[in-house]
């Protein structure tokens, strides 16, 4: 049932989909996907006939993806109203909020790193991708007080335990 709902919401099934991290309480439909931090990108070798397809791994910093069409539309409206700069200003002017934001971003990075299988974590370290997955927060931001996308913050908030919930995601809820 979840697979059909995911396909219905996105039009495809992400190759690195790991699990459903949150369901709508009223409908039971998936609202947030948890993604695996590595993704295999299918590409065609230059000069090939198109038959030689290569799978190429790449780091994938988005751990939680908001897939519910109605929630995505509502959050898009908030972004269009200029909420990202307003919330960014609040984070910058309230030290307590900035600390909560940093803790939330660190939590996100820890969850992402801990979801890797050990052989994949070794590969990530070997290829020098560790910082992209261990040190960046929601949406791959390096500065853990910065906001990038309200959709991602809401997805984190819906998927994460309340003790380390995303303050911006909670506000968007």
mmCIF file of C-alpha atoms in Angstrom:
data_model
loop_
_atom_site.group_PDB
_atom_site.id
_atom_site.type_symbol
_atom_site.label_atom_id
_atom_site.label_comp_id
_atom_site.label_asym_id
_atom_site.label_seq_id
_atom_site.Cartn_x
_atom_site.Cartn_y
_atom_site.Cartn_z
ATOM 1 C CA UNK A 1 0.000 0.000 0.000
ATOM 2 C CA UNK A 2 2.803 2.441 0.855
ATOM 3 C CA UNK A 3 4.558 1.714 -2.442
ATOM 4 C CA UNK A 4 1.442 2.632 -4.420
ATOM 5 C CA UNK A 5 0.945 5.799 -2.382
ATOM 6 C CA UNK A 6 4.588 6.841 -2.839
ATOM 7 C CA UNK A 7 4.348 6.264 -6.580
ATOM 8 C CA UNK A 8 1.068 8.192 -6.659
ATOM 9 C CA UNK A 9 2.597 11.151 -4.805
ATOM 10 C CA UNK A 10 5.873 11.306 -6.747
ATOM 11 C CA UNK A 11 5.236 9.521 -10.021
ATOM 12 C CA UNK A 12 8.222 7.230 -9.369
ATOM 13 C CA UNK A 13 9.876 5.264 -6.592
ATOM 14 C CA UNK A 14 13.206 6.778 -5.466
ATOM 15 C CA UNK A 15 16.019 4.262 -5.858
ATOM 16 C CA UNK A 16 17.373 5.149 -2.419
ATOM 17 C CA UNK A 17 14.050 5.063 -0.557
ATOM 18 C CA UNK A 18 14.710 3.313 2.742
ATOM 19 C CA UNK A 19 11.410 3.441 4.600
ATOM 20 C CA UNK A 20 8.355 5.534 5.367
ATOM 21 C CA UNK A 21 9.315 7.779 8.282
ATOM 22 C CA UNK A 22 5.881 9.310 8.891
ATOM 23 C CA UNK A 23 2.270 8.595 7.986
ATOM 24 C CA UNK A 24 -0.714 10.963 8.040
ATOM 25 C CA UNK A 25 -2.690 10.203 11.187
ATOM 26 C CA UNK A 26 -6.053 10.725 9.466
ATOM 27 C CA UNK A 27 -5.486 8.915 6.161
ATOM 28 C CA UNK A 28 -2.639 6.533 6.956
ATOM 29 C CA UNK A 29 -0.864 7.661 3.789
ATOM 30 C CA UNK A 30 2.905 8.207 3.835
ATOM 31 C CA UNK A 31 3.944 11.819 4.397
ATOM 32 C CA UNK A 32 7.721 11.490 4.785
ATOM 33 C CA UNK A 33 10.202 9.087 3.233
ATOM 34 C CA UNK A 34 13.518 8.245 4.811
ATOM 35 C CA UNK A 35 16.174 8.041 2.111
ATOM 36 C CA UNK A 36 19.462 6.167 2.158
ATOM 37 C CA UNK A 37 22.432 8.595 2.237
ATOM 38 C CA UNK A 38 23.900 7.157 -0.968
ATOM 39 C CA UNK A 39 22.174 7.101 -4.296
ATOM 40 C CA UNK A 40 23.049 5.235 -7.463
ATOM 41 C CA UNK A 41 22.772 7.550 -10.422
ATOM 42 C CA UNK A 42 22.196 5.908 -13.762
ATOM 43 C CA UNK A 43 24.187 7.551 -16.500
ATOM 44 C CA UNK A 44 25.151 6.807 -20.067
ATOM 45 C CA UNK A 45 28.838 6.599 -20.873
ATOM 46 C CA UNK A 46 29.837 9.384 -23.276
ATOM 47 C CA UNK A 47 30.241 7.972 -26.750
ATOM 48 C CA UNK A 48 28.402 4.776 -25.933
ATOM 49 C CA UNK A 49 25.440 3.420 -27.819
ATOM 50 C CA UNK A 50 23.257 3.963 -24.801
ATOM 51 C CA UNK A 51 23.468 0.305 -23.834
ATOM 52 C CA UNK A 52 26.450 0.789 -21.555
ATOM 53 C CA UNK A 53 24.789 2.091 -18.431
ATOM 54 C CA UNK A 54 26.885 2.743 -15.373
ATOM 55 C CA UNK A 55 25.619 2.971 -11.830
ATOM 56 C CA UNK A 56 27.509 5.757 -10.068
ATOM 57 C CA UNK A 57 27.219 6.250 -6.331
ATOM 58 C CA UNK A 58 26.916 9.741 -4.945
ATOM 59 C CA UNK A 59 26.322 11.154 -1.474
ATOM 60 C CA UNK A 60 22.706 12.065 -0.835
ATOM 61 C CA UNK A 61 22.384 14.570 2.031
ATOM 62 C CA UNK A 62 18.557 14.577 2.117
ATOM 63 C CA UNK A 63 17.561 12.040 4.758
ATOM 64 C CA UNK A 64 13.864 12.918 5.101
ATOM 65 C CA UNK A 65 11.725 13.862 2.103
ATOM 66 C CA UNK A 66 8.247 15.367 2.418
ATOM 67 C CA UNK A 67 6.099 13.550 -0.173
ATOM 68 C CA UNK A 68 2.525 14.404 0.815
ATOM 69 C CA UNK A 69 1.137 16.564 -2.037
ATOM 70 C CA UNK A 70 -1.133 18.673 0.183
ATOM 71 C CA UNK A 71 1.577 19.357 2.772
ATOM 72 C CA UNK A 72 4.055 20.219 0.010
ATOM 73 C CA UNK A 73 1.558 22.708 -1.462
ATOM 74 C CA UNK A 74 0.896 24.315 1.921
ATOM 75 C CA UNK A 75 4.592 24.667 2.702
ATOM 76 C CA UNK A 76 5.257 26.094 -0.771
ATOM 77 C CA UNK A 77 2.705 28.824 -0.009
ATOM 78 C CA UNK A 78 4.563 29.657 3.215
ATOM 79 C CA UNK A 79 7.839 29.891 1.307
ATOM 80 C CA UNK A 80 6.219 32.151 -1.303
ATOM 81 C CA UNK A 81 5.068 34.435 1.515
ATOM 82 C CA UNK A 82 8.708 34.946 2.505
ATOM 83 C CA UNK A 83 8.837 32.793 5.611
ATOM 84 C CA UNK A 84 12.378 31.549 5.081
ATOM 85 C CA UNK A 85 13.973 35.017 5.485
ATOM 86 C CA UNK A 86 11.614 35.817 8.393
ATOM 87 C CA UNK A 87 12.470 32.591 10.240
ATOM 88 C CA UNK A 88 16.164 33.058 9.406
ATOM 89 C CA UNK A 89 15.990 36.472 11.045
ATOM 90 C CA UNK A 90 14.348 34.936 14.138
ATOM 91 C CA UNK A 91 17.095 32.303 14.379
ATOM 92 C CA UNK A 92 19.768 35.004 14.042
ATOM 93 C CA UNK A 93 18.238 37.254 16.712
ATOM 94 C CA UNK A 94 17.344 34.612 19.330
ATOM 95 C CA UNK A 95 20.364 32.741 20.746
ATOM 96 C CA UNK A 96 18.167 30.035 22.270
ATOM 97 C CA UNK A 97 16.523 29.341 18.924
ATOM 98 C CA UNK A 98 19.924 29.307 17.215
ATOM 99 C CA UNK A 99 21.165 26.711 19.732
ATOM 100 C CA UNK A 100 18.052 24.575 19.223
ATOM 101 C CA UNK A 101 18.546 24.848 15.468
ATOM 102 C CA UNK A 102 22.180 23.748 15.732
ATOM 103 C CA UNK A 103 21.190 20.788 17.920
ATOM 104 C CA UNK A 104 18.509 19.802 15.433
ATOM 105 C CA UNK A 105 20.906 20.066 12.490
ATOM 106 C CA UNK A 106 23.511 17.996 14.363
ATOM 107 C CA UNK A 107 20.840 15.396 15.122
ATOM 108 C CA UNK A 108 19.937 15.231 11.435
ATOM 109 C CA UNK A 109 23.598 14.670 10.468
ATOM 110 C CA UNK A 110 23.984 11.984 13.163
ATOM 111 C CA UNK A 111 20.855 10.163 11.983
ATOM 112 C CA UNK A 112 22.033 10.306 8.392
ATOM 113 C CA UNK A 113 25.509 8.968 9.213
ATOM 114 C CA UNK A 114 24.196 6.226 11.509
ATOM 115 C CA UNK A 115 21.828 4.981 8.800
ATOM 116 C CA UNK A 116 24.760 4.001 6.551
ATOM 117 C CA UNK A 117 25.775 0.357 6.438
ATOM 118 C CA UNK A 118 29.380 -0.045 7.605
ATOM 119 C CA UNK A 119 30.764 -1.010 4.161
ATOM 120 C CA UNK A 120 29.117 2.096 2.703
ATOM 121 C CA UNK A 121 30.461 4.282 5.543
ATOM 122 C CA UNK A 122 33.950 2.952 4.758
ATOM 123 C CA UNK A 123 33.453 3.772 1.065
ATOM 124 C CA UNK A 124 32.238 7.274 1.943
ATOM 125 C CA UNK A 125 35.333 7.873 4.086
ATOM 126 C CA UNK A 126 37.610 6.448 1.376
ATOM 127 C CA UNK A 127 36.111 8.733 -1.280
ATOM 128 C CA UNK A 128 36.303 11.799 0.960
ATOM 129 C CA UNK A 129 32.544 12.258 1.155
ATOM 130 C CA UNK A 130 32.422 12.032 4.945
ATOM 131 C CA UNK A 131 32.010 15.763 5.581
ATOM 132 C CA UNK A 132 29.007 15.974 3.201
ATOM 133 C CA UNK A 133 27.167 13.348 5.208
ATOM 134 C CA UNK A 134 28.596 13.801 8.720
ATOM 135 C CA UNK A 135 28.824 17.571 9.038
ATOM 136 C CA UNK A 136 25.998 19.066 6.989
ATOM 137 C CA UNK A 137 22.494 19.537 8.284
ATOM 138 C CA UNK A 138 19.044 19.631 6.704
ATOM 139 C CA UNK A 139 19.358 20.066 2.952
ATOM 140 C CA UNK A 140 23.145 19.809 3.128
ATOM 141 C CA UNK A 141 23.681 23.186 4.853
ATOM 142 C CA UNK A 142 27.118 23.684 6.365
ATOM 143 C CA UNK A 143 26.114 26.502 8.737
ATOM 144 C CA UNK A 144 23.752 24.833 11.177
ATOM 145 C CA UNK A 145 21.886 28.071 11.849
ATOM 146 C CA UNK A 146 20.913 28.492 8.174
ATOM 147 C CA UNK A 147 17.582 27.533 6.641
ATOM 148 C CA UNK A 148 17.349 26.158 3.143
ATOM 149 C CA UNK A 149 13.922 24.666 2.541
ATOM 150 C CA UNK A 150 10.892 24.571 4.823
ATOM 151 C CA UNK A 151 9.785 21.284 3.234
ATOM 152 C CA UNK A 152 12.914 19.553 4.526
ATOM 153 C CA UNK A 153 12.606 21.067 7.995
ATOM 154 C CA UNK A 154 8.989 19.923 8.232
ATOM 155 C CA UNK A 155 9.952 16.435 7.022
ATOM 156 C CA UNK A 156 12.635 16.239 9.729
ATOM 157 C CA UNK A 157 10.195 17.419 12.367
ATOM 158 C CA UNK A 158 7.566 14.851 11.363
ATOM 159 C CA UNK A 159 10.101 12.014 11.261
ATOM 160 C CA UNK A 160 12.291 12.862 14.279
ATOM 161 C CA UNK A 161 11.570 12.237 17.943
ATOM 162 C CA UNK A 162 10.252 15.261 19.828
ATOM 163 C CA UNK A 163 13.327 15.462 22.074
ATOM 164 C CA UNK A 164 15.488 16.530 19.131
ATOM 165 C CA UNK A 165 12.778 17.846 16.832
ATOM 166 C CA UNK A 166 13.500 20.575 14.347
ATOM 167 C CA UNK A 167 12.296 23.942 15.781
ATOM 168 C CA UNK A 168 11.609 25.380 12.318
ATOM 169 C CA UNK A 169 9.755 22.213 11.329
ATOM 170 C CA UNK A 170 7.674 22.431 14.499
ATOM 171 C CA UNK A 171 6.820 26.040 13.682
ATOM 172 C CA UNK A 172 5.783 25.051 10.137
ATOM 173 C CA UNK A 173 3.531 22.318 11.559
#
